Short mmCIF file of C-alpha atoms and ligand atoms in Angstrom, two decimals:
data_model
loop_
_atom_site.label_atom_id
_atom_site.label_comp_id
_atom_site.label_asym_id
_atom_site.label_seq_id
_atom_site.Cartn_x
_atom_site.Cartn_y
_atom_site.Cartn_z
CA UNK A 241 6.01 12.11 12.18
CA UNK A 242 3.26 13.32 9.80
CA UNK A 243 -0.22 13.28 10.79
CA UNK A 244 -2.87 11.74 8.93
CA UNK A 245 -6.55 12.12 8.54
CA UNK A 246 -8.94 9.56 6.84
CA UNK A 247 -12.43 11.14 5.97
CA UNK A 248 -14.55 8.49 4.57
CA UNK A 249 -13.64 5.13 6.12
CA UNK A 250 -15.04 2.76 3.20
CA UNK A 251 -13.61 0.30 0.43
CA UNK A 252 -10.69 2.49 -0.24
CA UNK A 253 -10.78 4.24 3.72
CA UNK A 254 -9.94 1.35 5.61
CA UNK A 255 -7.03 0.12 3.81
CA UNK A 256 -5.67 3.36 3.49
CA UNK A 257 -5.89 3.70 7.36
CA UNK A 258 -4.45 0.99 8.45
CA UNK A 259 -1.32 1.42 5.83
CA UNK A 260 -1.11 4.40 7.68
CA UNK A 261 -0.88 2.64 10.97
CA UNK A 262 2.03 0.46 9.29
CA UNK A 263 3.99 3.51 8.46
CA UNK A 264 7.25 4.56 10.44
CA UNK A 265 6.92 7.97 9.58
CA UNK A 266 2.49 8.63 10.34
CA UNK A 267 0.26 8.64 12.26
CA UNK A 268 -3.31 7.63 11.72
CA UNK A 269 -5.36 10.46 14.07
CA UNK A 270 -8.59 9.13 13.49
CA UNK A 271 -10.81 8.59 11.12
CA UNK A 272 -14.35 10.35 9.55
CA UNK A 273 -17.77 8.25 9.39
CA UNK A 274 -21.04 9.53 8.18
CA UNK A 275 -23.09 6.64 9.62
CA UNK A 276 -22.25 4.12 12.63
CA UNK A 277 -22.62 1.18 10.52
CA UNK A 278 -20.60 -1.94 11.09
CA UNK A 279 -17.56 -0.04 9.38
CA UNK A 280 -17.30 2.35 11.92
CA UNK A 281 -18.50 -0.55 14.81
CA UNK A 282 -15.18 -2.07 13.73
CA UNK A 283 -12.76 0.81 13.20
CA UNK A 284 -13.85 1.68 17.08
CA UNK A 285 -12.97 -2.39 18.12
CA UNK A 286 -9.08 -1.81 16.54
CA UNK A 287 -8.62 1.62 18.60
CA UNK A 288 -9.22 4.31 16.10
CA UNK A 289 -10.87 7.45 16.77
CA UNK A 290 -14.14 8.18 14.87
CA UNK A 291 -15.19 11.95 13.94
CA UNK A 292 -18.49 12.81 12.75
CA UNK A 293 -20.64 15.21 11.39
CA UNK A 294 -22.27 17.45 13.90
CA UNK A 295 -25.65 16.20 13.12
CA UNK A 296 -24.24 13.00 13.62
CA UNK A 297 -23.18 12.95 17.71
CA UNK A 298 -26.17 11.43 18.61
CA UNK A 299 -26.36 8.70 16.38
CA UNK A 300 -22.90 7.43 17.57
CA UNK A 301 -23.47 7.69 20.88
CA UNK A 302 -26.75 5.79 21.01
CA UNK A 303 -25.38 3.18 18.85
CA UNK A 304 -22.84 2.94 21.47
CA UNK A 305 -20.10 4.67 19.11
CA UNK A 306 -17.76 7.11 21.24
CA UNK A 307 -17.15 9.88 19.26
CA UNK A 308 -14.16 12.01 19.03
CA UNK A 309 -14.81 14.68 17.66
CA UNK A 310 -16.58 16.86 14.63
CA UNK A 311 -14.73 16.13 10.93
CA UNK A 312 -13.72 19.67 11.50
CA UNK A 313 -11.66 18.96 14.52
CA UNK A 314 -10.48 15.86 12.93
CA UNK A 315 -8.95 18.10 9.86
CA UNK A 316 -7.30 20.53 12.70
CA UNK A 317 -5.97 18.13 14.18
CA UNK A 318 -4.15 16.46 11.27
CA UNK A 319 -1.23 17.80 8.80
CA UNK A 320 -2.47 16.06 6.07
CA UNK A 321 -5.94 14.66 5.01
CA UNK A 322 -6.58 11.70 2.88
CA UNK A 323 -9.66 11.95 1.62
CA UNK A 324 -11.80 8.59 0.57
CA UNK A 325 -15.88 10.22 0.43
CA UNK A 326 -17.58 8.69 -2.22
CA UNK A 327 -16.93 10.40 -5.78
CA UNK A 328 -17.39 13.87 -6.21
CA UNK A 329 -17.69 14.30 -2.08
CA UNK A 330 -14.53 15.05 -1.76
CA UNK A 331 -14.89 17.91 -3.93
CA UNK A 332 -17.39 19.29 -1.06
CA UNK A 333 -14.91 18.95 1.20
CA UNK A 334 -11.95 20.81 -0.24
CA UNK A 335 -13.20 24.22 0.79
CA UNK A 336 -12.33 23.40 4.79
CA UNK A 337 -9.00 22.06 3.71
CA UNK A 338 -8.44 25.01 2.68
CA UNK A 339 -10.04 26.82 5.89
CA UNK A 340 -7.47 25.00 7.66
CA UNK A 341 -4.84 25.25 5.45
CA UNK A 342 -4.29 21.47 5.67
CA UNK A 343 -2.89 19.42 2.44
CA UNK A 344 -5.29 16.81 0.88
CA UNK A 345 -4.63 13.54 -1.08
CA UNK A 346 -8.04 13.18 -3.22
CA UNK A 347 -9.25 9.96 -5.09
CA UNK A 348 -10.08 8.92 -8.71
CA UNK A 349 -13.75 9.66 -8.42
CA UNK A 350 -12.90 13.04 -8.02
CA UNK A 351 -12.42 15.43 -11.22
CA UNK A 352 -8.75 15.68 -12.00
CA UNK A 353 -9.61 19.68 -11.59
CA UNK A 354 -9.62 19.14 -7.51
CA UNK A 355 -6.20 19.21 -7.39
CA UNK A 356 -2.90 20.77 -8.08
CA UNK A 357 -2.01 17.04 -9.58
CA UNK A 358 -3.11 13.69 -10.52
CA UNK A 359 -0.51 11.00 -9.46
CA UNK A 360 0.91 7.67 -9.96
CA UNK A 361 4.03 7.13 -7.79
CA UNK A 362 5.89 5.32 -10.80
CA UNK A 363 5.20 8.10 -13.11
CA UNK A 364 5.22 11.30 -11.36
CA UNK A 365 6.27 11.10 -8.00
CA UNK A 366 8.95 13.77 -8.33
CA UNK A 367 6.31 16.38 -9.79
CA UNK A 368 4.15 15.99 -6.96
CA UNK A 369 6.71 16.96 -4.20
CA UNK A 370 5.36 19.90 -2.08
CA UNK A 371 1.97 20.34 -3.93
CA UNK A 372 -0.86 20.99 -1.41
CA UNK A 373 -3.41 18.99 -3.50
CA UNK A 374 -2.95 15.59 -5.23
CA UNK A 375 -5.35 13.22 -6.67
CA UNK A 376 -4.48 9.65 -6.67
CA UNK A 377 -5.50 8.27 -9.78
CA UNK A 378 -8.68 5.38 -10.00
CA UNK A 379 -7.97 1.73 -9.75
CA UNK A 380 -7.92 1.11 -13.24
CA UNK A 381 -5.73 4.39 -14.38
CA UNK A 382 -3.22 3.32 -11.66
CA UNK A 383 -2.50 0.27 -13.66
CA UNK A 384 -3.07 1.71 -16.98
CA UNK A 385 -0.18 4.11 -15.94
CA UNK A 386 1.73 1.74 -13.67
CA UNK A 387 2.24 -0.36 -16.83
CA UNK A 388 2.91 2.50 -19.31
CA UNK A 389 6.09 3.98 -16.92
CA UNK A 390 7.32 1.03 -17.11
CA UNK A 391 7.31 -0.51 -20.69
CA UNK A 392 8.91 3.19 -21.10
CA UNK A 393 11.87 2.30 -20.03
CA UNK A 394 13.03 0.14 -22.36
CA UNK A 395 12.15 2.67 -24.84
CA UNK A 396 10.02 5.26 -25.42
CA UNK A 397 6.21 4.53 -25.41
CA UNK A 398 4.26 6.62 -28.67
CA UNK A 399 0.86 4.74 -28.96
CA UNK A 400 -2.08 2.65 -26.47
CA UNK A 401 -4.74 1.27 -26.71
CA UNK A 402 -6.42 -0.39 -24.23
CA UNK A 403 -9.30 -2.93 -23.43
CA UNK A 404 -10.73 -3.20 -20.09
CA UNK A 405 -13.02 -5.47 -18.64
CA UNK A 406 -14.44 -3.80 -15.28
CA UNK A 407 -15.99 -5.76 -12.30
CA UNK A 408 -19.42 -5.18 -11.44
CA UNK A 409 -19.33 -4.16 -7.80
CA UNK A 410 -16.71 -4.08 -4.67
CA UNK A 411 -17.85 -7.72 -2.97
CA UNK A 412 -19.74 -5.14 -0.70
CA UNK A 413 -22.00 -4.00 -2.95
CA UNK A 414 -25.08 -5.48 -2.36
CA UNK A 415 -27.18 -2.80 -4.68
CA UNK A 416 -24.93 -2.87 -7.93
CA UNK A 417 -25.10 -4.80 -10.72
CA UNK A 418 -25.08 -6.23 -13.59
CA UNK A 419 -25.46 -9.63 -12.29
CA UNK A 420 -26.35 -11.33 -16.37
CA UNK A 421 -24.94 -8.79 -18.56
CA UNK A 422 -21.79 -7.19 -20.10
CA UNK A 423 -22.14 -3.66 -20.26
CA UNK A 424 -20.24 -1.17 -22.64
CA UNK A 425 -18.88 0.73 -20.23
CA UNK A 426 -19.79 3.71 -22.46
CA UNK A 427 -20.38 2.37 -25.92
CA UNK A 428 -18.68 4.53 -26.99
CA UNK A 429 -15.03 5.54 -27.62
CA UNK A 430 -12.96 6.47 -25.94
CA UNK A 431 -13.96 5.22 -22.50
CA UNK A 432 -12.72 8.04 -19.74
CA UNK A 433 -10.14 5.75 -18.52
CA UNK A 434 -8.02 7.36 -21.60
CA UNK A 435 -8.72 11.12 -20.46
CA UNK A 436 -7.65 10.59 -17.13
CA UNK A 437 -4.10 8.56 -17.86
CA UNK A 438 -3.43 11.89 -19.85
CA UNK A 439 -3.81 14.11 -16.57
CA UNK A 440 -0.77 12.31 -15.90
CA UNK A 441 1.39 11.67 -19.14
CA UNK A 442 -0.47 14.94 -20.83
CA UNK A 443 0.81 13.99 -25.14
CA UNK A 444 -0.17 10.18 -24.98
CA UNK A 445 -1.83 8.99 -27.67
CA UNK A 446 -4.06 6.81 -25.93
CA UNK A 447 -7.66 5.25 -26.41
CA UNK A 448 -9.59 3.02 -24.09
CA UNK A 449 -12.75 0.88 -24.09
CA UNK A 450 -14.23 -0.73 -21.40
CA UNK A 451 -16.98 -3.15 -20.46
CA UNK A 452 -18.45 -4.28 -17.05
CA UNK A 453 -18.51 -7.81 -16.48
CA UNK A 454 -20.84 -9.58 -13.76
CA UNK A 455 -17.61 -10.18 -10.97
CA UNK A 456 -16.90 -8.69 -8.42
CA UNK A 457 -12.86 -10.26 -7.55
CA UNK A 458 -10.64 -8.24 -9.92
CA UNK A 459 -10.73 -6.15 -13.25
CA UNK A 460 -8.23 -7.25 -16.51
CA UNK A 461 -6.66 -5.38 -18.71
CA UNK A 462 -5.81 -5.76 -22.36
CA UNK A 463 -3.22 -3.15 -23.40
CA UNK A 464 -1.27 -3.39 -26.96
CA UNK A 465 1.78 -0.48 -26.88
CA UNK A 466 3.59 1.25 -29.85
CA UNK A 467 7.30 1.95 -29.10
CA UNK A 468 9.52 4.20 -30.65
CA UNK A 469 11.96 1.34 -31.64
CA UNK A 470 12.01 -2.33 -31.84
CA UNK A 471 12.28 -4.14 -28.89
CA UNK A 472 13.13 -8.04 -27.93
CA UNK A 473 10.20 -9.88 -25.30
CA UNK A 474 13.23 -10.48 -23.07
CA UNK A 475 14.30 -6.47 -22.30
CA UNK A 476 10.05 -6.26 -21.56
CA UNK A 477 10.23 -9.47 -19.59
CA UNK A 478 13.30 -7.96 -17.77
CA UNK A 479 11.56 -4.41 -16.66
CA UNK A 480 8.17 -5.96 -16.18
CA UNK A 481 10.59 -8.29 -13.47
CA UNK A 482 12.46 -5.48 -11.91
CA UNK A 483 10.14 -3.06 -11.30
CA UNK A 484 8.15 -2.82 -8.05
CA UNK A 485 4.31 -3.05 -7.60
CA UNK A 486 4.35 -5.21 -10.71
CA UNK A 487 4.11 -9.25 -10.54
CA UNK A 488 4.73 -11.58 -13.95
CA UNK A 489 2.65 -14.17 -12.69
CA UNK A 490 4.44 -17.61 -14.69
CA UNK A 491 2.40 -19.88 -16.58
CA UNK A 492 3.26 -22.83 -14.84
CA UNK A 493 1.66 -22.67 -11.76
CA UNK A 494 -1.72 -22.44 -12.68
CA UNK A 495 -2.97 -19.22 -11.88
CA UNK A 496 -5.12 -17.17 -14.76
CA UNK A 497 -7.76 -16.20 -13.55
CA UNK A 498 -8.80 -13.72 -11.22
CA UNK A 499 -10.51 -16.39 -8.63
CA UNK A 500 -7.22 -18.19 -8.53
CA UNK A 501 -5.52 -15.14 -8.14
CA UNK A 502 -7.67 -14.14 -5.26
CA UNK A 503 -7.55 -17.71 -3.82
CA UNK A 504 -3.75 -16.48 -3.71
CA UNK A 505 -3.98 -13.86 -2.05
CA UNK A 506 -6.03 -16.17 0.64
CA UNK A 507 -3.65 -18.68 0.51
CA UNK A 508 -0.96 -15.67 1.17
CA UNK A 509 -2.96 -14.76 4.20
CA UNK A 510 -3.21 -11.02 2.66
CA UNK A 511 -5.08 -8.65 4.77
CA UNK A 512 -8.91 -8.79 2.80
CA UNK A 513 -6.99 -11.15 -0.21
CA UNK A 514 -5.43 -7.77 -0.94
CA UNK A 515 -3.49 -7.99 -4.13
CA UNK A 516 -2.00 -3.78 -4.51
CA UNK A 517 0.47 -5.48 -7.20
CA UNK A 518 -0.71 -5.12 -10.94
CA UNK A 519 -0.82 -8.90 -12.03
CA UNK A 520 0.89 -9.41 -15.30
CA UNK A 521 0.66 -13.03 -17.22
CA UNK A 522 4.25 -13.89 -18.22
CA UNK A 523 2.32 -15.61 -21.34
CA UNK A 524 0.37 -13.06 -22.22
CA UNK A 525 3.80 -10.91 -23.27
CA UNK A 526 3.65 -10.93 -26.78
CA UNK A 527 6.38 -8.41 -28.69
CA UNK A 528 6.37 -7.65 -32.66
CA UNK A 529 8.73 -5.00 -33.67
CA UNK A 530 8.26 -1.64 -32.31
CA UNK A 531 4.50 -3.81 -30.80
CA UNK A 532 4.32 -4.86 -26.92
CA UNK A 533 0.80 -6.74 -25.79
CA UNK A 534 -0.06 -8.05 -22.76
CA UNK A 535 -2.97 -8.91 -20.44
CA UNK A 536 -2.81 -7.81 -16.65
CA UNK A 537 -5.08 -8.16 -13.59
CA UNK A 538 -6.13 -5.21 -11.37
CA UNK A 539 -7.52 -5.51 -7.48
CA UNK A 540 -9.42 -2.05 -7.96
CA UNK A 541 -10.09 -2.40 -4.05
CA UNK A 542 -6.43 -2.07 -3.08
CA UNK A 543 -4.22 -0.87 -5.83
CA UNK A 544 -4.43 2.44 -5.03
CA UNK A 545 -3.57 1.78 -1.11
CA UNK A 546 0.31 2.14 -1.73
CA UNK A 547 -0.03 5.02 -3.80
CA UNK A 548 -2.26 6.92 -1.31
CA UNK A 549 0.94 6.39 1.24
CA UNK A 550 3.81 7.70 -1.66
CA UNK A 551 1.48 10.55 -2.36
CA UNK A 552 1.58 11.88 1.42
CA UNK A 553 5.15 11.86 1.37
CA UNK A 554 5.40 14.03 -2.09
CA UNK A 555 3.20 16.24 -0.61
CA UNK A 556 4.86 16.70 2.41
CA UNK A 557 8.64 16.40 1.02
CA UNK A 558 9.52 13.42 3.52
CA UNK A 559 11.74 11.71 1.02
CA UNK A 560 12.52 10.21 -2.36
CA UNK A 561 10.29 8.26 -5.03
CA UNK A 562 12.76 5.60 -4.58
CA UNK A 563 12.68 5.33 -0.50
CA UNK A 564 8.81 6.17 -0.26
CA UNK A 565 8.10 3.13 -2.73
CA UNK A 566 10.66 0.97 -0.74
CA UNK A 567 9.39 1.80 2.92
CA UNK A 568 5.97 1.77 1.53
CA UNK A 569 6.20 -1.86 -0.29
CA UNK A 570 8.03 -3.56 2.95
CA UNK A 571 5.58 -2.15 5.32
CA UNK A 572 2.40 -3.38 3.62
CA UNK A 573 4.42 -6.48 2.49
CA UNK A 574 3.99 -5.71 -1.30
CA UNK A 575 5.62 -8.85 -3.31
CA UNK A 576 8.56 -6.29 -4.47
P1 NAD B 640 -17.15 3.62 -0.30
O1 NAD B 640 -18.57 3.96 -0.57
O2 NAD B 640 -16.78 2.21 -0.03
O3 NAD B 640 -16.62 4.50 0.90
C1 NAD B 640 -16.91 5.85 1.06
C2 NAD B 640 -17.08 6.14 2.54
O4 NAD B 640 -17.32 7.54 2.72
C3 NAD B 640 -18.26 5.41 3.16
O5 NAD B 640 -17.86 4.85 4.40
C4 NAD B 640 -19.30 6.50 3.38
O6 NAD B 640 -20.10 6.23 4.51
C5 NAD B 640 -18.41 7.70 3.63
N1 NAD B 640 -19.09 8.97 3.36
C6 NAD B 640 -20.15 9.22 2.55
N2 NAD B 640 -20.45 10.53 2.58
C7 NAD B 640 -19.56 11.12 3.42
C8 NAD B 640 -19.37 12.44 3.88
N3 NAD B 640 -20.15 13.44 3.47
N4 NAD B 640 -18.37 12.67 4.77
C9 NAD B 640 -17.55 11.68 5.20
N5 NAD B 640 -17.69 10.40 4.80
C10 NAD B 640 -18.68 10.12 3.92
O7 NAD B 640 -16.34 4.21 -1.55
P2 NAD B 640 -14.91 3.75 -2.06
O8 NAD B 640 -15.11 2.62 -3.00
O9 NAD B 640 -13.97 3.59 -0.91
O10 NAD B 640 -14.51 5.01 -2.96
C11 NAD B 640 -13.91 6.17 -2.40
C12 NAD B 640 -13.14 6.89 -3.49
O11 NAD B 640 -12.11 6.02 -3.96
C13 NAD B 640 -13.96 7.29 -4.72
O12 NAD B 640 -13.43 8.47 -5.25
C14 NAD B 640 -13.69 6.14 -5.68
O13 NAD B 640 -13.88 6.49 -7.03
C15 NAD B 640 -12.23 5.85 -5.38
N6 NAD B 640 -11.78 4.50 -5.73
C16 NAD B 640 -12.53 3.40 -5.44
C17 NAD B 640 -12.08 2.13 -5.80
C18 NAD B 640 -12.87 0.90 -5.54
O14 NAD B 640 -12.68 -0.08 -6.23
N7 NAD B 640 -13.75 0.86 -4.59
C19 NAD B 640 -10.84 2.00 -6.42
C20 NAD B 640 -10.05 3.14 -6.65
C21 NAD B 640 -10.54 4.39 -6.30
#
């Protein structure tokens, strides 16, 4: 039984904890809050144990927050921390892992220099095994790469180039925008999404552009490969099918756009209309020669959840890529 830490307990936080409390193999030891907002009100209602910030004590305890202990205790206390801060925090905190000599699973707001690796559980898993520090990837590069692996297996993958259209804000959010605008997201090119697929697959030639749209459900991708060879739409159809964490979502029943997806996901009774799959439209498939393109939709709140849980178990050697994925999928209820 490993034990887990969760220091930041936000968008990306929460989930992660309680996939934790779904695993056979963790154990969720508590979790670290900054402020005793209704985040933390909550995460003391379901049972978890909140550590704080020295400075902090007080603050819980008047707001009628018991607290268990300093973030410092809650890293002692834990084999393995999984830390959520907001970007560039967790950079901050790296110095008392390493006081404690306790691994670390960072996020994609972090520079890919944090860590020993940057991960995507279909890519890399194997690479990761043992390594003290390892960056999970950002929503968006999860499905970049997600989608890459896997069009690689029917034959090898040489060019991409990618459009993606970001959401605005989490539904959270309250202070971001735009709320009338698409925004380059730079303009400029390459966007960074392109830089940070490579700290995983280090020779691809990739470039990305992105834009932020005024939502705040989902994110879509729209990706155009170069193989190696010439392929037919049915051996693309075929891995797209029979590889996990990815959906072809079929034509026929009605669901394009991200709202219906979401609606879904509610219909689905999903924890939050959770959606950790990468959402490809069957139609969208479109194969010329040696060309694959497609268009894919990306829950940036909850992709990354499964690949938070795989990247504890590389880190800590507790099994295979294969068996991590497959415990990991059934115990959050992933579609396949
Ligand atoms: P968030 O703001 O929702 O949550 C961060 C949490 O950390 C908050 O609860 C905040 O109170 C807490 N916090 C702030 N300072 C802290 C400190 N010093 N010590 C401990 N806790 C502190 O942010 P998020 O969206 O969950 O993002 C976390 C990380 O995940 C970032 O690196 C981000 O880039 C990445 N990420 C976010 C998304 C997304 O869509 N939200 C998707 C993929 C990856």
């Amino acid at each position: 039984m490993i034990s887990v830490a969760v220091n930041g307990y936000g968008t990306i936080g929460k989930r992660v904890a309680d996939a934790i409390l779904k695993q056979p193999d963790m154990r969720l030891v508590g979790v670290a809050k900054t402020s005793p907002n209704y985040e933390a009100f909550i995460a003391h209602r379901k049972g978890i144990k909140i550590y704080v910030p020295q400075q902090s004590i007080k603050k819980f305890e008047e707001s009628g927050i018991p607290v268990a202990g300093t973030i410092e205790d809650l890293v002692k206390a834990s084999d393995i921390v999984v830390d959520t801060t907001p970007n560039g925090v967790g950079a901050q905190y790296k110095p008392i892992y390493q006081q404690f000599q306790r691994n670390a699973i960072f996020q994609g707001g972090e520079k890919a220099e944090v860590a020993d690796i940057s991960f995507s559980a279909l890519c890399n898993y194997d690479e990761a095994l043992g390594k003290k520090y390892i960056r999970v990837v950002s929503c968006n590069t999860t499905a970049l790469l997600r989608t890459i692996c896997t069009i690689n297996k029917v034959t090898k993958v040489e060019k991409v180039r990618a459009t993606i259209v970001r959401r605005a804000a989490d539904q959270k959010e309250v202070k971001k925008g735009p709320i009338n605008s698409l925004v380059p997201d730079p303009a400029t090119v390459p966007s960074h999404h392109a830089k940070d697929v490579n700290s995983v697959i280090k020779n691809l030639d990739i470039v990305t552009m992105a834009v932020i749209a005024p939502t705040t459900l989902m994110h879509m991708h729209f990706i155009n490969i170069t193989l190696k060879d010439k392929v037919e739409k049915k051996d693309v159809l075929s891995v797209l099918e029979n590889t996990p964490r990815i959906v072809l979502i079929s034509s026929k029943y009605d669901a394009e756009a991200t709202a219906e997806l979401v609606e879904v996901a509610r219909d689905l009774k999903r924890e939050r209309n959770d959606i950790p799959e990468v959402m490809v439209f069957d139609d969208s498939v479109y194969v010329k020669d040696n060309e694959v393109m497609l268009m894919y939709a990306v829950h940036q709140e909850s992709i990354v959840v499964p690949e938070n849980v795989d990247a504890i178990r590389a880190s800590t050697r507790l099994m295979s890529a294969e068996d991590s994925i497959r415990i990991t999928n059934e115990s959050l209820g992933i579609l396949k």
